[in-house]
Amino acid sequence: MSKLEVIVASTRPGRIGRTIGQWIETEAVAHGGFDEVELVDLAEVNLPFMNEPHHPRLGRYVHQHTRDWSVKVAEADGFVFVMPEYNSGYNAELKNAIDYLHAEWQYKPVGLVSYGGVSAGTRAAQMIKQVVTGLKMTPLPEAVAVPFVNGLIGDEGTLTPNDMMCASAKTMLDELVRVAAALRPLRRPGDDLAG
Ligand SMILES: Cc1cc2nc3c(=O)[nH]c(=O)nc-3n(C[C@H](O)[C@H](O)[C@H](O)COP(=O)(O)O)c2cc1C
């Protein structure tokens, strides 16, 4: 069994991130490269600001919200981060969710779906690569970058994806499947479970 988790990073009321997340979730299911695809919405995960007393690499989590988050992330073989660009970077809620854990992220690929104005969220996507590689994740060069995202959202909040988005999603998902399979042997049983 292989599992892809699509993590919706934006948590604010009125966000379009969940709509973008649902689109790439649908693309991933249709792609069929992973046995299971799950949308994981950080607004629902609802983590407080990092409040664990021990370094996450120890896996000595004292809070139930962290244990739950650990189990969720450990289940995945790969991720898609659906990320907005806020003030030329990625959003704080995503950094907070990453910081909570350690081994659960390791040796897993991440595809980046970024969106924004003229920059298409690419500054946010570039910024997060430094962080995830420190956790031994593999961010893919193949990404989906959506410029002028508000122009793709209709009055009812529905998204009309364009051909470029669909083509780049397919390329990214192809690569996620390949890299997830290549990294899997590097993970040892129990490595990514909280102690
Ligand atoms: C705090 C904040 C900062 C923003 N900064 C940027 C930015 O630096 N670059 C950009 O392209 N769009 C920026 N935007 C516009 C967002 O791309 C747009 O609001 C988008 O809908 C945000 O994603 P969300 O709705 O999923 O939260 C910003 C929006 C917010 C709320």
PDB file of C-alpha atoms and ligand atoms in Angstrom:
ATOM      1  CA  MET A   1       0.000   0.000   0.000  1.00  0.00           C
ATOM      2  CA  SER A   2       1.264   3.465  -0.838  1.00  0.00           C
ATOM      3  CA  LYS A   3      -0.305   6.600   0.518  1.00  0.00           C
ATOM      4  CA  LEU A   4      -0.157  10.224  -0.603  1.00  0.00           C
ATOM      5  CA  GLU A   5      -1.236  12.984   1.761  1.00  0.00           C
ATOM      6  CA  VAL A   6      -2.281  16.329   0.285  1.00  0.00           C
ATOM      7  CA  ILE A   7      -1.655  18.887   3.011  1.00  0.00           C
ATOM      8  CA  VAL A   8      -3.656  22.097   2.764  1.00  0.00           C
ATOM      9  CA  ALA A   9      -1.461  24.738   4.387  1.00  0.00           C
ATOM     10  CA  SER A  10      -3.743  27.761   4.505  1.00  0.00           C
ATOM     11  CA  THR A  11      -6.040  27.882   7.531  1.00  0.00           C
ATOM     12  CA  ARG A  12      -7.657  31.315   7.330  1.00  0.00           C
ATOM     13  CA  PRO A  13     -11.422  31.858   6.931  1.00  0.00           C
ATOM     14  CA  GLY A  14     -12.268  32.441   3.270  1.00  0.00           C
ATOM     15  CA  ARG A  15      -9.096  30.719   2.045  1.00  0.00           C
ATOM     16  CA  ILE A  16      -8.895  29.261  -1.421  1.00  0.00           C
ATOM     17  CA  GLY A  17      -6.283  26.727  -0.362  1.00  0.00           C
ATOM     18  CA  ARG A  18      -8.797  24.007   0.385  1.00  0.00           C
ATOM     19  CA  THR A  19     -10.320  24.383  -3.092  1.00  0.00           C
ATOM     20  CA  ILE A  20      -6.870  24.015  -4.664  1.00  0.00           C
ATOM     21  CA  GLY A  21      -6.216  21.056  -2.363  1.00  0.00           C
ATOM     22  CA  GLN A  22      -9.423  19.328  -3.446  1.00  0.00           C
ATOM     23  CA  TRP A  23      -8.447  19.828  -7.076  1.00  0.00           C
ATOM     24  CA  ILE A  24      -5.005  18.216  -6.686  1.00  0.00           C
ATOM     25  CA  GLU A  25      -6.548  15.455  -4.538  1.00  0.00           C
ATOM     26  CA  THR A  26      -8.908  14.659  -7.432  1.00  0.00           C
ATOM     27  CA  GLU A  27      -5.989  14.737  -9.880  1.00  0.00           C
ATOM     28  CA  ALA A  28      -4.004  12.373  -7.657  1.00  0.00           C
ATOM     29  CA  VAL A  29      -6.876   9.907  -7.344  1.00  0.00           C
ATOM     30  CA  ALA A  30      -7.393   9.958 -11.142  1.00  0.00           C
ATOM     31  CA  HIS A  31      -3.640   9.550 -11.661  1.00  0.00           C
ATOM     32  CA  GLY A  32      -3.763   6.293  -9.714  1.00  0.00           C
ATOM     33  CA  GLY A  33      -0.069   6.127  -8.833  1.00  0.00           C
ATOM     34  CA  PHE A  34      -0.775   5.898  -5.108  1.00  0.00           C
ATOM     35  CA  ASP A  35      -3.098   3.291  -3.606  1.00  0.00           C
ATOM     36  CA  GLU A  36      -4.572   5.881  -1.281  1.00  0.00           C
ATOM     37  CA  VAL A  37      -4.871   9.665  -1.368  1.00  0.00           C
ATOM     38  CA  GLU A  38      -5.982  11.705   1.643  1.00  0.00           C
ATOM     39  CA  LEU A  39      -6.646  15.409   1.984  1.00  0.00           C
ATOM     40  CA  VAL A  40      -5.190  16.667   5.260  1.00  0.00           C
ATOM     41  CA  ASP A  41      -6.378  20.161   6.106  1.00  0.00           C
ATOM     42  CA  LEU A  42      -4.250  22.061   8.637  1.00  0.00           C
ATOM     43  CA  ALA A  43      -7.340  24.054   9.614  1.00  0.00           C
ATOM     44  CA  GLU A  44      -8.862  20.780  10.827  1.00  0.00           C
ATOM     45  CA  VAL A  45      -5.635  19.437  12.323  1.00  0.00           C
ATOM     46  CA  ASN A  46      -5.737  22.667  14.333  1.00  0.00           C
ATOM     47  CA  LEU A  47      -2.344  22.501  16.003  1.00  0.00           C
ATOM     48  CA  PRO A  48      -1.525  25.205  18.543  1.00  0.00           C
ATOM     49  CA  PHE A  49       1.792  26.991  18.207  1.00  0.00           C
ATOM     50  CA  MET A  50       4.514  24.414  18.878  1.00  0.00           C
ATOM     51  CA  ASN A  51       4.236  23.509  22.569  1.00  0.00           C
ATOM     52  CA  GLU A  52       6.211  20.276  22.929  1.00  0.00           C
ATOM     53  CA  PRO A  53       8.982  20.485  25.565  1.00  0.00           C
ATOM     54  CA  HIS A  54      11.346  17.989  23.888  1.00  0.00           C
ATOM     55  CA  HIS A  55      13.033  18.067  20.510  1.00  0.00           C
ATOM     56  CA  PRO A  56      10.815  16.222  18.021  1.00  0.00           C
ATOM     57  CA  ARG A  57      13.687  13.940  16.966  1.00  0.00           C
ATOM     58  CA  LEU A  58      13.254  12.208  20.356  1.00  0.00           C
ATOM     59  CA  GLY A  59       9.617  11.398  19.600  1.00  0.00           C
ATOM     60  CA  ARG A  60       8.752  12.029  23.269  1.00  0.00           C
ATOM     61  CA  TYR A  61       5.505  13.797  22.611  1.00  0.00           C
ATOM     62  CA  VAL A  62       3.513  14.901  25.655  1.00  0.00           C
ATOM     63  CA  HIS A  63       0.421  16.244  23.878  1.00  0.00           C
ATOM     64  CA  GLN A  64      -2.305  14.186  22.244  1.00  0.00           C
ATOM     65  CA  HIS A  65      -2.528  16.638  19.313  1.00  0.00           C
ATOM     66  CA  THR A  66       1.136  15.867  18.545  1.00  0.00           C
ATOM     67  CA  ARG A  67       0.650  12.102  18.828  1.00  0.00           C
ATOM     68  CA  ASP A  68      -2.300  12.319  16.448  1.00  0.00           C
ATOM     69  CA  TRP A  69      -0.296  14.456  14.024  1.00  0.00           C
ATOM     70  CA  SER A  70       2.631  12.034  14.277  1.00  0.00           C
ATOM     71  CA  VAL A  71       0.434   9.067  13.353  1.00  0.00           C
ATOM     72  CA  LYS A  72      -1.079  10.962  10.423  1.00  0.00           C
ATOM     73  CA  VAL A  73       2.252  12.034   8.914  1.00  0.00           C
ATOM     74  CA  ALA A  74       3.884   8.652   9.578  1.00  0.00           C
ATOM     75  CA  GLU A  75       1.168   6.954   7.485  1.00  0.00           C
ATOM     76  CA  ALA A  76       2.233   8.757   4.324  1.00  0.00           C
ATOM     77  CA  ASP A  77       4.755   7.676   1.705  1.00  0.00           C
ATOM     78  CA  GLY A  78       4.736  11.088   0.066  1.00  0.00           C
ATOM     79  CA  PHE A  79       3.154  14.509   0.314  1.00  0.00           C
ATOM     80  CA  VAL A  80       1.786  17.363  -1.683  1.00  0.00           C
ATOM     81  CA  PHE A  81       1.980  20.692   0.103  1.00  0.00           C
ATOM     82  CA  VAL A  82      -0.711  23.070  -1.162  1.00  0.00           C
ATOM     83  CA  MET A  83       0.756  26.382  -0.176  1.00  0.00           C
ATOM     84  CA  PRO A  84      -0.131  30.066  -0.493  1.00  0.00           C
ATOM     85  CA  GLU A  85       2.459  32.803  -0.655  1.00  0.00           C
ATOM     86  CA  TYR A  86       2.229  35.266   2.213  1.00  0.00           C
ATOM     87  CA  ASN A  87       4.567  38.254   2.138  1.00  0.00           C
ATOM     88  CA  SER A  88       6.973  36.563  -0.255  1.00  0.00           C
ATOM     89  CA  GLY A  89       7.283  33.436   1.849  1.00  0.00           C
ATOM     90  CA  TYR A  90       5.317  30.405   2.925  1.00  0.00           C
ATOM     91  CA  ASN A  91       2.750  30.570   5.669  1.00  0.00           C
ATOM     92  CA  ALA A  92       3.490  30.191   9.364  1.00  0.00           C
ATOM     93  CA  GLU A  93       0.921  27.437   9.955  1.00  0.00           C
ATOM     94  CA  LEU A  94       2.778  25.139   7.568  1.00  0.00           C
ATOM     95  CA  LYS A  95       6.114  25.789   9.279  1.00  0.00           C
ATOM     96  CA  ASN A  96       4.505  25.116  12.652  1.00  0.00           C
ATOM     97  CA  ALA A  97       3.045  21.813  11.438  1.00  0.00           C
ATOM     98  CA  ILE A  98       6.437  20.758  10.033  1.00  0.00           C
ATOM     99  CA  ASP A  99       8.302  21.708  13.212  1.00  0.00           C
ATOM    100  CA  TYR A 100       6.157  19.494  15.435  1.00  0.00           C
ATOM    101  CA  LEU A 101       7.647  16.288  13.988  1.00  0.00           C
ATOM    102  CA  HIS A 102      10.954  14.926  12.761  1.00  0.00           C
ATOM    103  CA  ALA A 103      11.419  11.274  11.752  1.00  0.00           C
ATOM    104  CA  GLU A 104       7.874  11.091  10.410  1.00  0.00           C
ATOM    105  CA  TRP A 105       8.898  13.325   7.490  1.00  0.00           C
ATOM    106  CA  GLN A 106      12.174  11.627   6.627  1.00  0.00           C
ATOM    107  CA  TYR A 107      12.929   9.918   3.324  1.00  0.00           C
ATOM    108  CA  LYS A 108       9.654  11.012   1.794  1.00  0.00           C
ATOM    109  CA  PRO A 109       9.153  13.178  -1.293  1.00  0.00           C
ATOM    110  CA  VAL A 110       7.091  16.335  -1.363  1.00  0.00           C
ATOM    111  CA  GLY A 111       5.492  17.948  -4.392  1.00  0.00           C
ATOM    112  CA  LEU A 112       4.753  21.648  -4.076  1.00  0.00           C
ATOM    113  CA  VAL A 113       1.530  23.201  -5.323  1.00  0.00           C
ATOM    114  CA  SER A 114       1.946  26.932  -4.830  1.00  0.00           C
ATOM    115  CA  TYR A 115      -0.340  29.765  -5.776  1.00  0.00           C
ATOM    116  CA  GLY A 116      -0.534  33.509  -5.523  1.00  0.00           C
ATOM    117  CA  GLY A 117      -0.355  36.575  -7.745  1.00  0.00           C
ATOM    118  CA  VAL A 118       2.208  37.190 -10.457  1.00  0.00           C
ATOM    119  CA  SER A 119       4.833  35.088  -8.643  1.00  0.00           C
ATOM    120  CA  ALA A 120       2.562  32.002  -8.506  1.00  0.00           C
ATOM    121  CA  GLY A 121       3.805  31.294  -4.998  1.00  0.00           C
ATOM    122  CA  THR A 122       7.229  30.335  -6.313  1.00  0.00           C
ATOM    123  CA  ARG A 123       9.041  32.378  -3.667  1.00  0.00           C
ATOM    124  CA  ALA A 124       7.195  30.387  -0.993  1.00  0.00           C
ATOM    125  CA  ALA A 125       8.046  27.144  -2.782  1.00  0.00           C
ATOM    126  CA  GLN A 126      11.741  28.032  -3.030  1.00  0.00           C
ATOM    127  CA  MET A 127      11.847  29.040   0.624  1.00  0.00           C
ATOM    128  CA  ILE A 128      10.440  25.777   1.945  1.00  0.00           C
ATOM    129  CA  LYS A 129      13.003  23.623   0.112  1.00  0.00           C
ATOM    130  CA  GLN A 130      15.740  24.605   2.559  1.00  0.00           C
ATOM    131  CA  VAL A 131      13.565  23.511   5.493  1.00  0.00           C
ATOM    132  CA  VAL A 132      12.335  20.192   4.128  1.00  0.00           C
ATOM    133  CA  THR A 133      15.754  19.055   2.909  1.00  0.00           C
ATOM    134  CA  GLY A 134      17.014  19.571   6.467  1.00  0.00           C
ATOM    135  CA  LEU A 135      14.443  16.959   7.465  1.00  0.00           C
ATOM    136  CA  LYS A 136      15.711  14.556   4.769  1.00  0.00           C
ATOM    137  CA  MET A 137      12.638  15.098   2.673  1.00  0.00           C
ATOM    138  CA  THR A 138      13.048  15.301  -1.082  1.00  0.00           C
ATOM    139  CA  PRO A 139      11.273  18.289  -2.632  1.00  0.00           C
ATOM    140  CA  LEU A 140      10.624  17.717  -6.312  1.00  0.00           C
ATOM    141  CA  PRO A 141      11.628  20.180  -9.010  1.00  0.00           C
ATOM    142  CA  GLU A 142       8.426  19.179 -10.788  1.00  0.00           C
ATOM    143  CA  ALA A 143       5.802  21.399  -9.203  1.00  0.00           C
ATOM    144  CA  VAL A 144       2.504  23.121  -9.865  1.00  0.00           C
ATOM    145  CA  ALA A 145       2.738  26.911  -9.712  1.00  0.00           C
ATOM    146  CA  VAL A 146      -0.525  28.805 -10.155  1.00  0.00           C
ATOM    147  CA  PRO A 147      -0.264  32.535 -10.956  1.00  0.00           C
ATOM    148  CA  PHE A 148      -3.196  34.945 -10.578  1.00  0.00           C
ATOM    149  CA  VAL A 149      -5.106  32.243  -8.744  1.00  0.00           C
ATOM    150  CA  ASN A 150      -8.060  34.480  -7.925  1.00  0.00           C
ATOM    151  CA  GLY A 151      -8.860  34.687 -11.643  1.00  0.00           C
ATOM    152  CA  LEU A 152      -9.487  30.928 -11.681  1.00  0.00           C
ATOM    153  CA  ILE A 153     -12.062  31.032  -8.879  1.00  0.00           C
ATOM    154  CA  GLY A 154     -15.675  31.650  -9.890  1.00  0.00           C
ATOM    155  CA  ASP A 155     -18.397  33.447  -7.932  1.00  0.00           C
ATOM    156  CA  GLU A 156     -19.453  30.234  -6.204  1.00  0.00           C
ATOM    157  CA  GLY A 157     -15.883  29.518  -5.183  1.00  0.00           C
ATOM    158  CA  THR A 158     -15.355  26.835  -7.803  1.00  0.00           C
ATOM    159  CA  LEU A 159     -11.969  26.411  -9.442  1.00  0.00           C
ATOM    160  CA  THR A 160     -11.516  26.204 -13.179  1.00  0.00           C
ATOM    161  CA  PRO A 161      -8.087  24.634 -13.628  1.00  0.00           C
ATOM    162  CA  ASN A 162      -6.187  25.472 -16.799  1.00  0.00           C
ATOM    163  CA  ASP A 163      -4.252  23.091 -19.070  1.00  0.00           C
ATOM    164  CA  MET A 164      -0.917  24.159 -17.603  1.00  0.00           C
ATOM    165  CA  MET A 165      -2.031  23.203 -14.106  1.00  0.00           C
ATOM    166  CA  CYS A 166      -3.293  19.801 -15.204  1.00  0.00           C
ATOM    167  CA  ALA A 167      -0.161  19.026 -17.245  1.00  0.00           C
ATOM    168  CA  SER A 168       2.195  20.039 -14.445  1.00  0.00           C
ATOM    169  CA  ALA A 169       0.129  18.084 -11.908  1.00  0.00           C
ATOM    170  CA  LYS A 170       0.507  14.936 -13.993  1.00  0.00           C
ATOM    171  CA  THR A 171       4.277  15.422 -14.296  1.00  0.00           C
ATOM    172  CA  MET A 172       4.622  16.074 -10.571  1.00  0.00           C
ATOM    173  CA  LEU A 173       2.520  13.050  -9.602  1.00  0.00           C
ATOM    174  CA  ASP A 174       4.502  10.777 -11.947  1.00  0.00           C
ATOM    175  CA  GLU A 175       7.679  11.884 -10.237  1.00  0.00           C
ATOM    176  CA  LEU A 176       6.208  11.610  -6.721  1.00  0.00           C
ATOM    177  CA  VAL A 177       5.415   7.956  -7.361  1.00  0.00           C
ATOM    178  CA  ARG A 178       8.941   7.256  -8.645  1.00  0.00           C
ATOM    179  CA  VAL A 179      10.756   9.058  -5.865  1.00  0.00           C
ATOM    180  CA  ALA A 180       8.500   7.648  -3.127  1.00  0.00           C
ATOM    181  CA  ALA A 181       9.329   4.130  -4.322  1.00  0.00           C
ATOM    182  CA  ALA A 182      13.051   4.953  -4.463  1.00  0.00           C
ATOM    183  CA  LEU A 183      13.128   6.431  -0.952  1.00  0.00           C
ATOM    184  CA  ARG A 184      11.015   3.769   0.695  1.00  0.00           C
ATOM    185  CA  PRO A 185      13.920   1.297   1.254  1.00  0.00           C
ATOM    186  CA  LEU A 186      15.776   4.001   3.197  1.00  0.00           C
ATOM    187  CA  ARG A 187      13.042   4.037   5.850  1.00  0.00           C
ATOM    188  CA  ARG A 188      13.438   1.487   8.611  1.00  0.00           C
ATOM    189  CA  PRO A 189      10.422  -0.025  10.398  1.00  0.00           C
ATOM    190  CA  GLY A 190       9.631   2.007  13.477  1.00  0.00           C
ATOM    191  CA  ASP A 191      11.810   4.951  12.413  1.00  0.00           C
ATOM    192  CA  ASP A 192       8.855   7.184  11.882  1.00  0.00           C
ATOM    193  CA  LEU A 193       6.806   6.192  14.889  1.00  0.00           C
ATOM    194  CA  ALA A 194       6.569   8.304  17.992  1.00  0.00           C
ATOM    195  CA  GLY A 195       8.258   6.747  21.014  1.00  0.00           C
TER     196      GLY A 195
HETATM  197  C1  LIG B   1      -1.152  37.841   4.663  1.00  0.00           C
HETATM  198  C2  LIG B   1      -1.173  37.728   3.166  1.00  0.00           C
HETATM  199  C3  LIG B   1      -0.013  37.974   2.456  1.00  0.00           C
HETATM  200  C4  LIG B   1       0.008  37.801   1.065  1.00  0.00           C
HETATM  201  N1  LIG B   1       1.183  37.954   0.398  1.00  0.00           N
HETATM  202  C5  LIG B   1       1.250  37.583  -0.904  1.00  0.00           C
HETATM  203  C6  LIG B   1       2.503  37.512  -1.571  1.00  0.00           C
HETATM  204  O1  LIG B   1       3.545  37.793  -1.021  1.00  0.00           O
HETATM  205  N2  LIG B   1       2.527  37.113  -2.855  1.00  0.00           N
HETATM  206  C7  LIG B   1       1.362  36.779  -3.515  1.00  0.00           C
HETATM  207  O2  LIG B   1       1.430  36.394  -4.683  1.00  0.00           O
HETATM  208  N3  LIG B   1       0.156  36.847  -2.922  1.00  0.00           N
HETATM  209  C8  LIG B   1       0.076  37.230  -1.628  1.00  0.00           C
HETATM  210  N4  LIG B   1      -1.119  37.265  -0.987  1.00  0.00           N
HETATM  211  C9  LIG B   1      -2.332  37.014  -1.758  1.00  0.00           C
HETATM  212  C10 LIG B   1      -2.609  35.522  -1.747  1.00  0.00           C
HETATM  213  O3  LIG B   1      -1.934  34.900  -2.798  1.00  0.00           O
HETATM  214  C11 LIG B   1      -4.102  35.266  -1.901  1.00  0.00           C
HETATM  215  O4  LIG B   1      -4.796  35.992  -0.902  1.00  0.00           O
HETATM  216  C12 LIG B   1      -4.427  33.806  -1.726  1.00  0.00           C
HETATM  217  O5  LIG B   1      -5.831  33.672  -1.824  1.00  0.00           O
HETATM  218  C13 LIG B   1      -3.960  33.288  -0.363  1.00  0.00           C
HETATM  219  O6  LIG B   1      -4.220  31.908  -0.218  1.00  0.00           O
HETATM  220  P1  LIG B   1      -5.383  31.389   0.766  1.00  0.00           P
HETATM  221  O7  LIG B   1      -6.663  32.044   0.292  1.00  0.00           O
HETATM  222  O8  LIG B   1      -5.429  29.914   0.543  1.00  0.00           O
HETATM  223  O9  LIG B   1      -5.023  31.760   2.152  1.00  0.00           O
HETATM  224  C14 LIG B   1      -1.175  37.439   0.379  1.00  0.00           C
HETATM  225  C15 LIG B   1      -2.358  37.224   1.120  1.00  0.00           C
HETATM  226  C16 LIG B   1      -2.347  37.336   2.488  1.00  0.00           C
HETATM  227  C17 LIG B   1      -3.611  37.040   3.254  1.00  0.00           C
END
